[in-house]
Amino acid sequence: MTPEEQQLVQKRQKARAIVVAVLLAAFVVLIFFITIAKIHQGMGH
Amino acid sequence: MTTAAPLLPPADWRDFLALTKPRVMTLVVFTGLCGMLAAPVAVDPVLGFTAILCIALGAGAAGALNQWYEADLDAVMKRTAARPLPAGRMERQSALHFGVGLGAFSVILMGLAVNLAAAAILAVSILFYVLIYTVWLKRRTPQNIVIGGAAGAFPPLIGWAAATGEVALLPLLLFALVFLWTPPHFWALALFVKTDYANAGVPMLPVVAGERVTRRQIGLYTIPMALVAVAPWPLGLAGPVYGVVATAMTAVFALLAALVAAGRTSAVKPMRHEKQLFGFSILYLFVVFGALVVDRWVA
């Protein structure tokens, strides 16, 4: 692998890691709010 | 001695996004949202958002699996040759894993967070698009998009089921509307990109049966579509706002479909009416579904 290819691979891996981290954080926040909504729904019944 | 295929660098995250066909997703999300908002039940905003997110992810998964299966076909069509797989920017296996993972995630999340009825319809819609349309029908029959169109008709049904936990007559009519709208919409496109489909060997109606038959079929499918579009009003399932908008929009749709069916082509602007019908058909669904929601709020 040439240094340019190596650089490209690292750049893409870093970008993908950032995207996955952001999506995971968003998922955690979503699950938190879903839990709150479900608790409210349960209290309503 | 065998030579291994050169390894591709890891695909860019934007290529994974492109696999989900974001433009197609817009209409899917919109019709799903309208199906949910038209339901006679108030939905918790978080759970409503989750339901729409699941519909979007499910549609994205179906799009990714479609591109995984059709990479060879996409490579020979101008319109699709730049997609991540035919352009060689991604391994096929990555697209398969991404599609299966995203599809399973969307269905499981819908089932756990929203309800099982919506999750079941979402699962059926993904499987229908991938197995019935992509794998079975698309390369075999010119009726591919007629039956395959059902896959794109599920979102309003899913949205409604997400809100109410069941299926009723109105969402079934919305399903039928998208189902019957699909043939005129796609055949109008197929008329002016016929060469592309022909090169790829896809048996689209204009390629197999010719332009005249396609034009007649566009006209014929528009008749039941128009009836289904207007039906919620006389049936008392929607009010006058929907009734007036749907009738006016359907009249324009029917006029354009009639012009296409009549086959009057201009030497100066070839396929003018076909392009107009294709463009208007997209606007049509947005406006008619939007009118249903406005009608519900006004009532």
Coordinates of N, CA, C and O in Angstrom, one line a residue, chain B residues 93-271:
Chain B
Q93 N -20.2 -7.0 -0.2 CA -20.6 -7.6 1.1 C -20.9 -6.5 2.1 O -21.8 -6.7 3.0
S94 N -20.2 -5.4 2.0 CA -20.5 -4.3 3.0 C -21.9 -3.8 2.8 O -22.6 -3.5 3.8
A95 N -22.3 -3.7 1.5 CA -23.7 -3.2 1.3 C -24.7 -4.2 1.8 O -25.7 -3.8 2.4
L96 N -24.4 -5.5 1.7 CA -25.3 -6.5 2.2 C -25.4 -6.5 3.7 O -26.6 -6.5 4.3
H97 N -24.3 -6.4 4.4 CA -24.3 -6.3 5.8 C -25.0 -5.1 6.3 O -25.8 -5.1 7.3
F98 N -24.8 -4.0 5.6 CA -25.4 -2.7 6.0 C -26.9 -2.8 5.9 O -27.6 -2.4 6.8
G99 N -27.3 -3.3 4.7 CA -28.8 -3.4 4.5 C -29.5 -4.3 5.4 O -30.5 -4.0 6.0
V100 N -28.9 -5.5 5.7 CA -29.6 -6.5 6.6 C -29.6 -5.9 8.0 O -30.6 -5.9 8.7
G101 N -28.4 -5.3 8.4 CA -28.3 -4.7 9.8 C -29.3 -3.6 10.0 O -30.0 -3.6 11.0
L102 N -29.4 -2.7 9.0 CA -30.3 -1.6 9.1 C -31.8 -2.0 9.2 O -32.6 -1.5 9.9
G103 N -32.1 -3.0 8.3 CA -33.5 -3.5 8.2 C -33.9 -4.1 9.6 O -35.0 -3.8 10.1
A104 N -33.0 -5.0 10.1 CA -33.3 -5.7 11.4 C -33.4 -4.6 12.5 O -34.4 -4.7 13.3
F105 N -32.5 -3.7 12.5 CA -32.6 -2.6 13.5 C -33.9 -1.8 13.5 O -34.5 -1.6 14.5
S106 N -34.3 -1.4 12.3 CA -35.5 -0.6 12.1 C -36.7 -1.4 12.6 O -37.6 -0.8 13.3
V107 N -36.8 -2.7 12.3 CA -38.0 -3.5 12.7 C -38.0 -3.7 14.2 O -39.1 -3.6 14.9
I108 N -36.8 -4.0 14.7 CA -36.8 -4.3 16.2 C -37.1 -3.1 17.0 O -37.9 -3.1 17.9
L109 N -36.5 -1.9 16.5 CA -36.8 -0.7 17.3 C -38.3 -0.3 17.2 O -38.9 0.1 18.2
M110 N -38.9 -0.5 16.0 CA -40.3 -0.2 15.8 C -41.1 -1.1 16.8 O -42.1 -0.6 17.4
G111 N -40.8 -2.4 16.8 CA -41.5 -3.3 17.7 C -41.4 -3.0 19.2 O -42.4 -3.0 19.9
L112 N -40.2 -2.6 19.6 CA -40.0 -2.4 21.0 C -40.5 -1.0 21.5 O -41.1 -0.8 22.5
A113 N -40.3 0.0 20.6 CA -40.7 1.4 21.0 C -42.1 1.8 20.6 O -42.7 2.5 21.3
V114 N -42.6 1.3 19.5 CA -43.9 1.7 19.0 C -44.9 0.6 19.2 O -45.6 0.6 20.2
N115 N -45.1 -0.3 18.3 CA -46.0 -1.4 18.5 C -45.7 -2.5 17.5 O -45.0 -2.3 16.5
L116 N -46.2 -3.7 17.8 CA -45.9 -4.9 17.0 C -46.6 -4.8 15.6 O -46.0 -5.3 14.6
A117 N -47.8 -4.2 15.5 CA -48.5 -4.1 14.2 C -47.6 -3.3 13.2 O -47.4 -3.8 12.1
A118 N -47.1 -2.2 13.7 CA -46.3 -1.3 12.8 C -45.0 -2.0 12.4 O -44.6 -2.0 11.3
A119 N -44.4 -2.7 13.4 CA -43.2 -3.5 13.1 C -43.4 -4.6 12.1 O -42.6 -4.8 11.2
A120 N -44.5 -5.3 12.2 CA -44.8 -6.4 11.3 C -45.0 -5.8 9.9 O -44.5 -6.4 8.9
I121 N -45.8 -4.7 9.7 CA -46.0 -4.2 8.4 C -44.7 -3.6 7.8 O -44.4 -3.8 6.6
L122 N -43.9 -3.0 8.7 CA -42.5 -2.6 8.2 C -41.7 -3.7 7.7 O -41.1 -3.6 6.6
A123 N -41.7 -4.8 8.4 CA -40.9 -6.0 8.0 C -41.4 -6.5 6.7 O -40.6 -6.8 5.8
V124 N -42.7 -6.6 6.5 CA -43.3 -7.1 5.3 C -42.9 -6.2 4.1 O -42.6 -6.6 3.0
S125 N -43.0 -4.8 4.4 CA -42.7 -3.9 3.3 C -41.2 -4.0 2.8 O -40.9 -4.0 1.6
I126 N -40.3 -4.2 3.8 CA -38.9 -4.4 3.4 C -38.7 -5.7 2.6 O -38.1 -5.7 1.5
L127 N -39.3 -6.8 3.1 CA -39.1 -8.1 2.5 C -39.8 -8.1 1.1 O -39.3 -8.7 0.1
F128 N -41.0 -7.4 1.0 CA -41.7 -7.3 -0.3 C -40.8 -6.6 -1.3 O -40.7 -7.0 -2.5
Y129 N -40.2 -5.5 -0.9 CA -39.4 -4.7 -1.9 C -38.2 -5.5 -2.3 O -37.8 -5.5 -3.5
V130 N -37.5 -6.2 -1.4 CA -36.3 -6.9 -1.7 C -36.6 -8.2 -2.4 O -36.0 -8.4 -3.5
L131 N -37.5 -9.0 -1.8 CA -37.6 -10.4 -2.4 C -38.6 -10.4 -3.6 O -38.3 -11.0 -4.6
I132 N -39.8 -9.8 -3.4 CA -40.8 -9.8 -4.4 C -40.5 -8.9 -5.6 O -40.5 -9.4 -6.8
Y133 N -40.1 -7.7 -5.3 CA -39.8 -6.7 -6.4 C -38.4 -6.9 -7.0 O -38.3 -7.3 -8.2
T134 N -37.4 -6.8 -6.1 CA -36.0 -6.8 -6.7 C -35.6 -8.1 -7.2 O -35.1 -8.2 -8.3
V135 N -35.7 -9.1 -6.3 CA -35.2 -10.5 -6.7 C -36.1 -11.2 -7.7 O -35.7 -11.7 -8.7
W136 N -37.4 -11.1 -7.5 CA -38.3 -12.0 -8.2 C -38.9 -11.3 -9.5 O -38.7 -11.8 -10.6
L137 N -39.5 -10.1 -9.4 CA -40.2 -9.6 -10.5 C -39.4 -8.7 -11.4 O -39.7 -8.7 -12.7
K138 N -38.5 -7.9 -10.9 CA -38.0 -6.8 -11.8 C -37.4 -7.3 -13.1 O -37.6 -6.6 -14.1
R139 N -36.7 -8.4 -13.0 CA -36.0 -8.9 -14.3 C -36.8 -9.8 -15.1 O -36.4 -10.4 -16.1
R140 N -38.0 -10.2 -14.5 CA -38.8 -11.3 -15.2 C -40.0 -10.8 -15.9 O -40.4 -11.4 -16.9
T141 N -40.7 -9.7 -15.4 CA -42.0 -9.4 -16.0 C -42.1 -7.9 -16.2 O -41.7 -7.1 -15.3
P142 N -42.8 -7.5 -17.2 CA -43.1 -6.0 -17.4 C -44.1 -5.5 -16.4 O -44.3 -4.3 -16.3
Q143 N -44.7 -6.4 -15.6 CA -45.6 -6.0 -14.6 C -44.8 -5.8 -13.3 O -45.5 -5.6 -12.2
N144 N -43.5 -5.7 -13.4 CA -42.6 -5.6 -12.2 C -43.1 -4.5 -11.3 O -43.3 -4.6 -10.1
I145 N -43.2 -3.3 -11.8 CA -43.5 -2.2 -10.9 C -45.0 -2.1 -10.5 O -45.3 -1.4 -9.5
V146 N -45.9 -2.8 -11.2 CA -47.3 -2.9 -10.7 C -47.4 -3.5 -9.4 O -47.9 -3.0 -8.4
I147 N -46.8 -4.8 -9.3 CA -46.9 -5.5 -8.0 C -45.9 -4.9 -7.1 O -46.1 -4.8 -5.9
G148 N -44.7 -4.6 -7.6 CA -43.6 -4.1 -6.7 C -44.0 -2.7 -6.1 O -43.5 -2.3 -5.1
G149 N -44.9 -2.0 -6.8 CA -45.4 -0.7 -6.3 C -46.0 -0.8 -4.9 O -46.0 0.1 -4.2
A150 N -46.5 -2.0 -4.5 CA -47.0 -2.2 -3.2 C -46.0 -1.9 -2.1 O -46.4 -1.4 -1.1
A151 N -44.8 -2.2 -2.4 CA -43.7 -1.9 -1.4 C -43.7 -0.5 -1.0 O -43.6 -0.1 0.2
G152 N -43.8 0.4 -2.0 CA -43.8 1.8 -1.7 C -45.1 2.4 -1.1 O -45.2 3.5 -0.7
A153 N -46.1 1.5 -1.2 CA -47.4 1.9 -0.7 C -47.6 1.6 0.8 O -48.6 2.1 1.4
F154 N -46.7 0.9 1.4 CA -46.8 0.5 2.8 C -46.7 1.7 3.8 O -47.4 1.7 4.9
P155 N -45.8 2.7 3.6 CA -45.6 3.7 4.6 C -46.8 4.4 5.3 O -46.9 4.5 6.5
P156 N -47.9 4.8 4.5 CA -49.0 5.4 5.2 C -49.7 4.4 6.1 O -50.2 4.7 7.2
L157 N -49.7 3.1 5.7 CA -50.3 2.0 6.5 C -49.5 1.9 7.8 O -50.0 1.7 8.9
I158 N -48.1 1.9 7.7 CA -47.2 1.8 8.8 C -47.5 3.0 9.8 O -47.5 2.8 11.0
G159 N -47.5 4.2 9.2 CA -47.7 5.4 10.0 C -49.0 5.3 10.8 O -49.1 5.6 12.0
W160 N -50.1 4.9 10.1 CA -51.4 4.8 10.8 C -51.3 3.7 11.9 O -51.8 3.9 13.0
A161 N -50.7 2.5 11.6 CA -50.6 1.4 12.5 C -49.7 1.9 13.7 O -50.0 1.5 14.9
A162 N -48.7 2.7 13.5 CA -47.9 3.2 14.6 C -48.7 4.1 15.5 O -48.5 4.0 16.8
A163 N -49.7 4.8 15.0 CA -50.5 5.7 15.9 C -51.6 4.9 16.6 O -51.9 5.1 17.7
T164 N -52.2 4.0 15.9 CA -53.4 3.3 16.4 C -53.2 1.9 16.8 O -54.1 1.3 17.6
G165 N -52.2 1.2 16.3 CA -52.0 -0.2 16.6 C -52.8 -1.1 15.8 O -52.8 -2.3 16.0
E166 N -53.5 -0.5 14.8 CA -54.3 -1.4 13.9 C -54.4 -0.8 12.5 O -53.9 0.3 12.3
V167 N -55.2 -1.4 11.6 CA -55.3 -1.0 10.2 C -56.8 -0.7 10.0 O -57.6 -1.4 10.5
A168 N -57.1 0.4 9.3 CA -58.5 0.8 9.0 C -58.7 1.1 7.5 O -57.7 1.0 6.7
L169 N -59.9 1.5 7.2 CA -60.2 1.7 5.7 C -59.4 2.8 5.1 O -58.9 2.7 4.0
L170 N -59.3 3.9 5.8 CA -58.6 5.1 5.3 C -57.2 4.8 4.9 O -56.7 5.0 3.7
P171 N -56.4 4.2 5.8 CA -55.0 3.9 5.4 C -54.9 2.8 4.3 O -54.0 2.8 3.5
L172 N -55.9 1.9 4.2 CA -56.0 1.0 3.1 C -56.2 1.7 1.8 O -55.6 1.3 0.8
L173 N -57.1 2.8 1.8 CA -57.3 3.6 0.6 C -56.0 4.3 0.2 O -55.7 4.4 -1.0
L174 N -55.3 4.8 1.3 CA -54.0 5.5 1.0 C -53.0 4.5 0.4 O -52.2 4.8 -0.5
F175 N -53.0 3.3 0.9 CA -52.2 2.2 0.3 C -52.5 2.0 -1.2 O -51.6 2.0 -2.0
A176 N -53.8 1.9 -1.4 CA -54.3 1.7 -2.8 C -53.9 2.8 -3.7 O -53.6 2.7 -4.9
L177 N -54.0 4.0 -3.1 CA -53.7 5.2 -3.9 C -52.2 5.2 -4.4 O -51.9 5.4 -5.6
V178 N -51.3 4.9 -3.5 CA -49.9 4.9 -3.9 C -49.6 3.7 -4.8 O -48.9 3.8 -5.8
F179 N -50.3 2.6 -4.5 CA -50.2 1.4 -5.3 C -50.6 1.6 -6.8 O -49.9 1.3 -7.7
L180 N -51.7 2.3 -7.0 CA -52.2 2.6 -8.3 C -51.5 3.8 -9.0 O -51.5 3.9 -10.2
W181 N -50.9 4.6 -8.2 CA -50.2 5.8 -8.7 C -48.8 5.4 -9.3 O -48.3 6.0 -10.2
T182 N -48.3 4.3 -8.7 CA -46.9 3.8 -9.1 C -46.8 3.5 -10.6 O -45.9 4.0 -11.2
P183 N -47.7 2.7 -11.2 CA -47.5 2.4 -12.6 C -47.5 3.7 -13.5 O -46.5 3.8 -14.3
P184 N -48.5 4.6 -13.5 CA -48.4 5.8 -14.3 C -47.1 6.6 -14.0 O -46.4 7.1 -15.0
H185 N -46.7 6.7 -12.8 CA -45.5 7.4 -12.4 C -44.2 6.8 -13.0 O -43.5 7.5 -13.7
F186 N -44.1 5.5 -12.8 CA -42.8 4.9 -13.3 C -42.9 4.7 -14.8 O -41.8 4.8 -15.5
W187 N -44.0 4.4 -15.4 CA -44.1 4.2 -16.9 C -43.9 5.5 -17.6 O -43.3 5.5 -18.7
A188 N -44.3 6.6 -17.0 CA -44.0 7.9 -17.6 C -42.5 8.1 -17.7 O -41.9 8.5 -18.7
L189 N -41.8 7.7 -16.6 CA -40.3 7.8 -16.6 C -39.7 6.8 -17.6 O -38.8 7.2 -18.3
A190 N -40.2 5.6 -17.6 CA -39.7 4.5 -18.5 C -39.8 4.9 -19.9 O -39.1 4.5 -20.8
L191 N -40.9 5.8 -20.2 CA -41.0 6.2 -21.6 C -39.9 7.0 -22.1 O -39.4 6.9 -23.3
F192 N -39.4 7.9 -21.2 CA -38.3 8.8 -21.7 C -36.9 8.3 -21.3 O -35.9 8.9 -21.7
V193 N -36.8 7.2 -20.5 CA -35.4 6.6 -20.3 C -35.4 5.2 -20.8 O -34.7 4.4 -20.3
K194 N -36.2 5.0 -21.8 CA -36.4 3.6 -22.3 C -35.1 3.0 -22.7 O -34.9 1.8 -22.5
T195 N -34.2 3.7 -23.4 CA -33.0 3.1 -23.9 C -32.1 2.6 -22.8 O -31.5 1.5 -22.9
D196 N -32.1 3.3 -21.6 CA -31.4 2.9 -20.5 C -31.8 1.6 -20.0 O -31.0 0.7 -19.7
Y197 N -33.2 1.4 -19.8 CA -33.7 0.1 -19.4 C -33.5 -1.0 -20.4 O -33.2 -2.1 -20.0
A198 N -33.6 -0.6 -21.7 CA -33.4 -1.6 -22.7 C -32.0 -2.1 -22.7 O -31.7 -3.4 -22.8
N199 N -31.0 -1.2 -22.5 CA -29.6 -1.6 -22.5 C -29.3 -2.6 -21.3 O -28.5 -3.5 -21.4
A200 N -30.1 -2.4 -20.2 CA -29.8 -3.2 -19.0 C -30.6 -4.5 -19.1 O -30.4 -5.3 -18.2
G201 N -31.5 -4.6 -20.1 CA -32.3 -5.9 -20.2 C -33.4 -6.0 -19.2 O -33.9 -7.0 -18.9
V202 N -33.8 -4.8 -18.6 CA -35.0 -4.8 -17.7 C -36.3 -4.8 -18.5 O -36.4 -3.9 -19.3
P203 N -37.2 -5.8 -18.3 CA -38.4 -5.8 -19.1 C -39.4 -4.8 -18.7 O -40.5 -5.1 -18.3
M204 N -39.0 -3.5 -18.8 CA -40.0 -2.5 -18.5 C -41.0 -2.5 -19.7 O -40.7 -2.8 -20.8
L205 N -42.2 -2.1 -19.3 CA -43.3 -2.2 -20.3 C -43.0 -1.6 -21.7 O -43.3 -2.2 -22.7
P206 N -42.4 -0.3 -21.7 CA -42.1 0.2 -23.1 C -41.1 -0.6 -23.9 O -41.1 -0.6 -25.1
V207 N -40.2 -1.3 -23.1 CA -39.2 -2.1 -23.8 C -39.9 -3.4 -24.4 O -39.6 -3.8 -25.5
V208 N -40.7 -4.0 -23.6 CA -41.3 -5.3 -24.0 C -42.5 -5.2 -24.9 O -42.7 -5.8 -25.9
A209 N -43.4 -4.3 -24.5 CA -44.7 -4.2 -25.2 C -44.8 -3.0 -26.1 O -45.8 -2.8 -26.9
G210 N -43.9 -2.1 -26.0 CA -43.9 -0.9 -26.9 C -44.6 0.3 -26.3 O -45.3 0.2 -25.2
E211 N -44.4 1.4 -26.9 CA -44.8 2.7 -26.4 C -46.4 2.8 -26.4 O -46.9 3.3 -25.4
R212 N -47.0 2.3 -27.4 CA -48.5 2.4 -27.5 C -49.2 1.7 -26.3 O -50.1 2.3 -25.7
V213 N -48.8 0.5 -26.0 CA -49.4 -0.2 -24.9 C -49.1 0.5 -23.6 O -50.0 0.6 -22.8
T214 N -47.9 1.0 -23.5 CA -47.5 1.7 -22.2 C -48.4 2.9 -22.0 O -48.9 3.1 -20.9
R215 N -48.6 3.7 -23.1 CA -49.4 4.9 -23.0 C -50.8 4.5 -22.6 O -51.4 5.2 -21.7
R216 N -51.4 3.4 -23.2 CA -52.7 3.0 -22.9 C -52.8 2.6 -21.4 O -53.8 2.9 -20.7
Q217 N -51.8 1.8 -21.0 CA -51.8 1.4 -19.6 C -51.7 2.5 -18.6 O -52.3 2.5 -17.5
I218 N -51.0 3.6 -18.9 CA -50.9 4.8 -18.1 C -52.3 5.3 -17.9 O -52.7 5.6 -16.8
G219 N -53.0 5.4 -19.0 CA -54.3 6.0 -19.0 C -55.3 5.1 -18.2 O -56.1 5.6 -17.4
L220 N -55.1 3.8 -18.4 CA -56.0 2.8 -17.7 C -55.8 2.8 -16.2 O -56.8 2.8 -15.4
Y221 N -54.6 2.8 -15.8 CA -54.3 2.8 -14.3 C -54.7 4.1 -13.6 O -55.0 4.2 -12.4
T222 N -54.7 5.2 -14.4 CA -55.1 6.5 -13.8 C -56.6 6.5 -13.4 O -56.9 7.2 -12.4
I223 N -57.4 5.7 -14.1 CA -58.9 5.7 -13.7 C -59.1 5.2 -12.3 O -59.7 5.9 -11.5
P224 N -58.7 4.0 -12.0 CA -58.9 3.5 -10.6 C -58.1 4.4 -9.6 O -58.6 4.6 -8.4
M225 N -57.0 4.9 -10.0 CA -56.2 5.8 -9.1 C -57.0 7.0 -8.7 O -57.1 7.4 -7.5
A226 N -57.7 7.6 -9.7 CA -58.5 8.8 -9.5 C -59.6 8.5 -8.6 O -59.9 9.3 -7.6
L227 N -60.3 7.3 -8.8 CA -61.4 7.0 -7.9 C -61.0 6.8 -6.5 O -61.6 7.3 -5.5
V228 N -59.9 6.1 -6.3 CA -59.4 5.8 -4.9 C -58.9 7.1 -4.3 O -59.1 7.3 -3.1
A229 N -58.3 8.1 -5.0 CA -57.9 9.3 -4.5 C -59.0 10.2 -3.9 O -58.9 10.8 -2.9
V230 N -60.1 10.2 -4.6 CA -61.2 11.0 -4.2 C -62.1 10.3 -3.2 O -62.8 11.0 -2.4
A231 N -62.1 9.0 -3.2 CA -63.1 8.2 -2.4 C -63.2 8.6 -0.9 O -64.3 8.5 -0.4
P232 N -62.1 8.9 -0.2 CA -62.2 9.2 1.2 C -63.3 10.3 1.5 O -63.9 10.3 2.6
W233 N -63.4 11.2 0.6 CA -64.4 12.3 0.8 C -65.8 11.8 0.8 O -66.5 12.0 1.8
P234 N -66.4 11.2 -0.3 CA -67.7 10.7 -0.3 C -68.0 9.6 0.8 O -69.1 9.5 1.3
L235 N -66.9 8.9 1.1 CA -67.1 7.9 2.1 C -67.1 8.4 3.6 O -67.3 7.7 4.5
G236 N -66.9 9.7 3.7 CA -66.9 10.4 5.0 C -65.7 10.2 5.8 O -65.7 10.4 7.0
L237 N -64.6 9.7 5.2 CA -63.3 9.5 5.9 C -62.5 10.7 5.9 O -61.5 10.8 6.6
A238 N -62.8 11.7 5.0 CA -62.1 13.0 5.0 C -63.1 14.1 4.7 O -64.2 13.8 4.1
G239 N -62.7 15.3 5.0 CA -63.6 16.4 4.8 C -63.4 17.1 3.5 O -62.7 16.7 2.6
P240 N -64.0 18.3 3.4 CA -64.0 19.1 2.1 C -62.6 19.6 1.7 O -62.4 19.7 0.5
V241 N -61.8 19.9 2.7 CA -60.4 20.4 2.3 C -59.7 19.3 1.5 O -59.2 19.6 0.4
Y242 N -59.7 18.1 2.0 CA -59.1 17.0 1.3 C -59.9 16.8 -0.1 O -59.2 16.6 -1.1
G243 N -61.2 16.8 0.0 CA -62.0 16.5 -1.2 C -61.7 17.4 -2.3 O -61.5 17.0 -3.4
V244 N -61.7 18.7 -2.0 CA -61.5 19.7 -3.1 C -60.0 19.6 -3.7 O -59.8 19.6 -4.9
V245 N -59.1 19.5 -2.7 CA -57.7 19.5 -3.2 C -57.4 18.2 -4.0 O -56.8 18.2 -5.1
A246 N -57.9 17.0 -3.5 CA -57.7 15.8 -4.1 C -58.4 15.8 -5.5 O -57.8 15.3 -6.5
T247 N -59.6 16.3 -5.6 CA -60.3 16.3 -6.9 C -59.5 17.2 -7.9 O -59.3 16.8 -9.0
A248 N -59.1 18.4 -7.5 CA -58.4 19.3 -8.4 C -57.1 18.7 -8.8 O -56.8 18.7 -10.1
M249 N -56.3 18.2 -7.9 CA -55.0 17.6 -8.3 C -55.2 16.3 -9.2 O -54.4 16.1 -10.1
T250 N -56.2 15.5 -8.8 CA -56.4 14.3 -9.6 C -56.9 14.7 -11.1 O -56.5 14.0 -12.0
A251 N -57.6 15.8 -11.2 CA -58.1 16.3 -12.5 C -56.9 16.6 -13.4 O -56.8 16.3 -14.5
V252 N -55.9 17.3 -12.8 CA -54.7 17.7 -13.5 C -53.9 16.4 -13.9 O -53.4 16.3 -15.0
F253 N -53.8 15.5 -12.9 CA -53.1 14.3 -13.1 C -53.7 13.5 -14.3 O -53.0 13.0 -15.2
A254 N -55.0 13.4 -14.3 CA -55.8 12.7 -15.3 C -55.6 13.4 -16.7 O -55.5 12.7 -17.7
L255 N -55.6 14.7 -16.7 CA -55.4 15.4 -17.9 C -54.0 15.1 -18.5 O -53.9 14.8 -19.7
L256 N -53.0 15.2 -17.7 CA -51.6 14.9 -18.2 C -51.5 13.4 -18.6 O -50.9 13.1 -19.7
A257 N -52.2 12.5 -17.9 CA -52.1 11.1 -18.2 C -52.9 10.9 -19.6 O -52.4 10.1 -20.4
A258 N -54.0 11.6 -19.8 CA -54.7 11.5 -21.0 C -53.9 12.0 -22.2 O -53.9 11.4 -23.3
L259 N -53.1 13.1 -22.0 CA -52.2 13.6 -23.1 C -51.1 12.5 -23.4 O -50.8 12.3 -24.6
V260 N -50.6 11.9 -22.3 CA -49.6 10.8 -22.6 C -50.2 9.6 -23.3 O -49.7 9.1 -24.2
A261 N -51.4 9.3 -22.8 CA -52.1 8.1 -23.4 C -52.5 8.4 -24.9 O -52.4 7.5 -25.7
A262 N -52.8 9.7 -25.2 CA -53.1 10.0 -26.6 C -51.8 10.0 -27.5 O -51.9 9.9 -28.7
G263 N -50.7 10.0 -26.8 CA -49.4 9.9 -27.5 C -49.0 11.0 -28.4 O -48.3 10.8 -29.4
R264 N -49.5 12.2 -28.1 CA -49.1 13.4 -29.0 C -47.8 13.8 -28.6 O -47.6 14.4 -27.5
T265 N -46.8 13.6 -29.4 CA -45.4 14.1 -29.1 C -45.0 15.2 -30.0 O -45.4 15.3 -31.2
S266 N -44.3 16.2 -29.4 CA -43.9 17.3 -30.2 C -42.5 17.1 -30.7 O -41.6 16.5 -30.1
A267 N -42.3 17.5 -32.0 CA -41.0 17.4 -32.6 C -39.9 18.3 -31.9 O -38.8 18.0 -31.8
V268 N -40.4 19.4 -31.4 CA -39.5 20.4 -30.8 C -39.1 19.9 -29.4 O -38.0 19.9 -29.0
K269 N -40.1 19.5 -28.6 CA -39.9 19.0 -27.2 C -40.4 17.6 -27.1 O -41.5 17.4 -26.6
P270 N -39.5 16.6 -27.5 CA -40.0 15.2 -27.4 C -40.2 14.8 -26.0 O -39.4 15.2 -25.1
M271 N -41.2 14.0 -25.8 CA -41.5 13.4 -24.4 C -41.9 14.5 -23.4 O -41.7 14.4 -22.2

